[in-house]
Amino acid sequence: MTGRESHGREERGSRAAASAPGGPPAGPGQPVIRPGLCSVTFRRLPAAELARRAVDAGLEAVEWGADVHAPPGDPDTVRAAREASDRYGLTCCSYGSYFRATPDEAAAFPAIARAAVLLGAPRVRVWAGGVGSRAAAPRERSATAARLREAARTAADHGLELALEFHSKTLTDTVESTVRLLDEVGADNLRTYWQPPQDAPDEDALAGLSALVDRISAVHVFSWWPGNHRLPLADREDLWAGVFGLLNERGVPLEALLEFVPDDDPAVLPREADTLRRVAAHR
């Protein structure tokens, strides 16, 4: 390892420790919620333009997606995403991978971890299998947990955290199954994301978040109702005010990442970012 690589790993470790859920609470006057953007929100935009628009909208962090902006098998494109972040002063908080811990992916994670290091991300988003918790046989669930455990070990070797996508048709489709899976994997560097379950009334979504809140590293922020019909974020402001009330009360820094804006339209980003920052700050 070169001196520069060693310094980069130390810097990533310090940055991850400073923002790690479950780590030290924010100090007086320090913001708890860091507003950001998932790059998949604007897949069509070049990385540099996306980073510029995010910063112009007052956002501070980005989760670069592995599908378009930072494919793990394309180091030049990964470097370009990192350079875009650095150029505009946008913190890369996460690498949005599509690793699902399925049998045919068992050998794929080391390349993902290397891409995350190249990107400068302290955390990798992963998925918990390819079937829902009710449909998964006990042996399948156990095997998925084992592959996530191995991925967590590899991530730790690279100075990285992991976070599970909280999503339907995976083993994190309910709060109860998510908590169980985190316990089954038993890795200190594995936590979970949260997003409002589709069609869940506000009170049900908030009850689920409350039960999971101590194990969350970030939230994906969007406004869907009904189904996956995309609304301005302000149209579900009561929900998000409740979400950020819980998160701010917890007092541990984490990211709130915009995703799925109406019509995938970059022109609405300033409006959506303004709503996010205002509601997250309880203004």
PDB file of N, CA and C in Angstrom, residues 24-32 251 253:
ATOM      1  N   PRO A  24     -20.776   8.793  18.070  1.00  0.00           N
ATOM      2  CA  PRO A  24     -21.004   9.910  18.976  1.00  0.00           C
ATOM      3  C   PRO A  24     -22.103  10.826  18.480  1.00  0.00           C
ATOM      4  N   PRO A  25     -22.928  11.336  19.399  1.00  0.00           N
ATOM      5  CA  PRO A  25     -23.966  12.281  18.993  1.00  0.00           C
ATOM      6  C   PRO A  25     -23.358  13.543  18.427  1.00  0.00           C
ATOM      7  N   ALA A  26     -24.175  14.266  17.663  1.00  0.00           N
ATOM      8  CA  ALA A  26     -23.721  15.543  17.131  1.00  0.00           C
ATOM      9  C   ALA A  26     -23.485  16.524  18.280  1.00  0.00           C
ATOM     10  N   GLY A  27     -22.461  17.353  18.128  1.00  0.00           N
ATOM     11  CA  GLY A  27     -22.174  18.358  19.138  1.00  0.00           C
ATOM     12  C   GLY A  27     -23.142  19.516  19.060  1.00  0.00           C
ATOM     13  N   PRO A  28     -23.099  20.405  20.052  1.00  0.00           N
ATOM     14  CA  PRO A  28     -23.999  21.568  20.052  1.00  0.00           C
ATOM     15  C   PRO A  28     -23.850  22.390  18.778  1.00  0.00           C
ATOM     16  N   GLY A  29     -24.966  22.679  18.137  1.00  0.00           N
ATOM     17  CA  GLY A  29     -24.945  23.482  16.926  1.00  0.00           C
ATOM     18  C   GLY A  29     -24.626  22.716  15.658  1.00  0.00           C
ATOM     19  N   GLN A  30     -24.264  21.443  15.791  1.00  0.00           N
ATOM     20  CA  GLN A  30     -23.950  20.641  14.609  1.00  0.00           C
ATOM     21  C   GLN A  30     -25.221  20.008  14.054  1.00  0.00           C
ATOM     22  N   PRO A  31     -25.386  20.014  12.725  1.00  0.00           N
ATOM     23  CA  PRO A  31     -26.595  19.402  12.156  1.00  0.00           C
ATOM     24  C   PRO A  31     -26.579  17.892  12.314  1.00  0.00           C
ATOM     25  N   VAL A  32     -27.748  17.311  12.537  1.00  0.00           N
ATOM     26  CA  VAL A  32     -27.869  15.862  12.650  1.00  0.00           C
ATOM     27  C   VAL A  32     -28.059  15.245  11.276  1.00  0.00           C
ATOM     28  N   GLY A 251     -30.266  12.123  17.627  1.00  0.00           N
ATOM     29  CA  GLY A 251     -29.075  12.921  17.785  1.00  0.00           C
ATOM     30  C   GLY A 251     -27.818  12.368  17.159  1.00  0.00           C
ATOM     31  N   PRO A 253     -25.626  11.717  13.718  1.00  0.00           N
ATOM     32  CA  PRO A 253     -25.592  12.179  12.326  1.00  0.00           C
ATOM     33  C   PRO A 253     -25.836  11.051  11.329  1.00  0.00           C
TER      34      PRO A 253
END
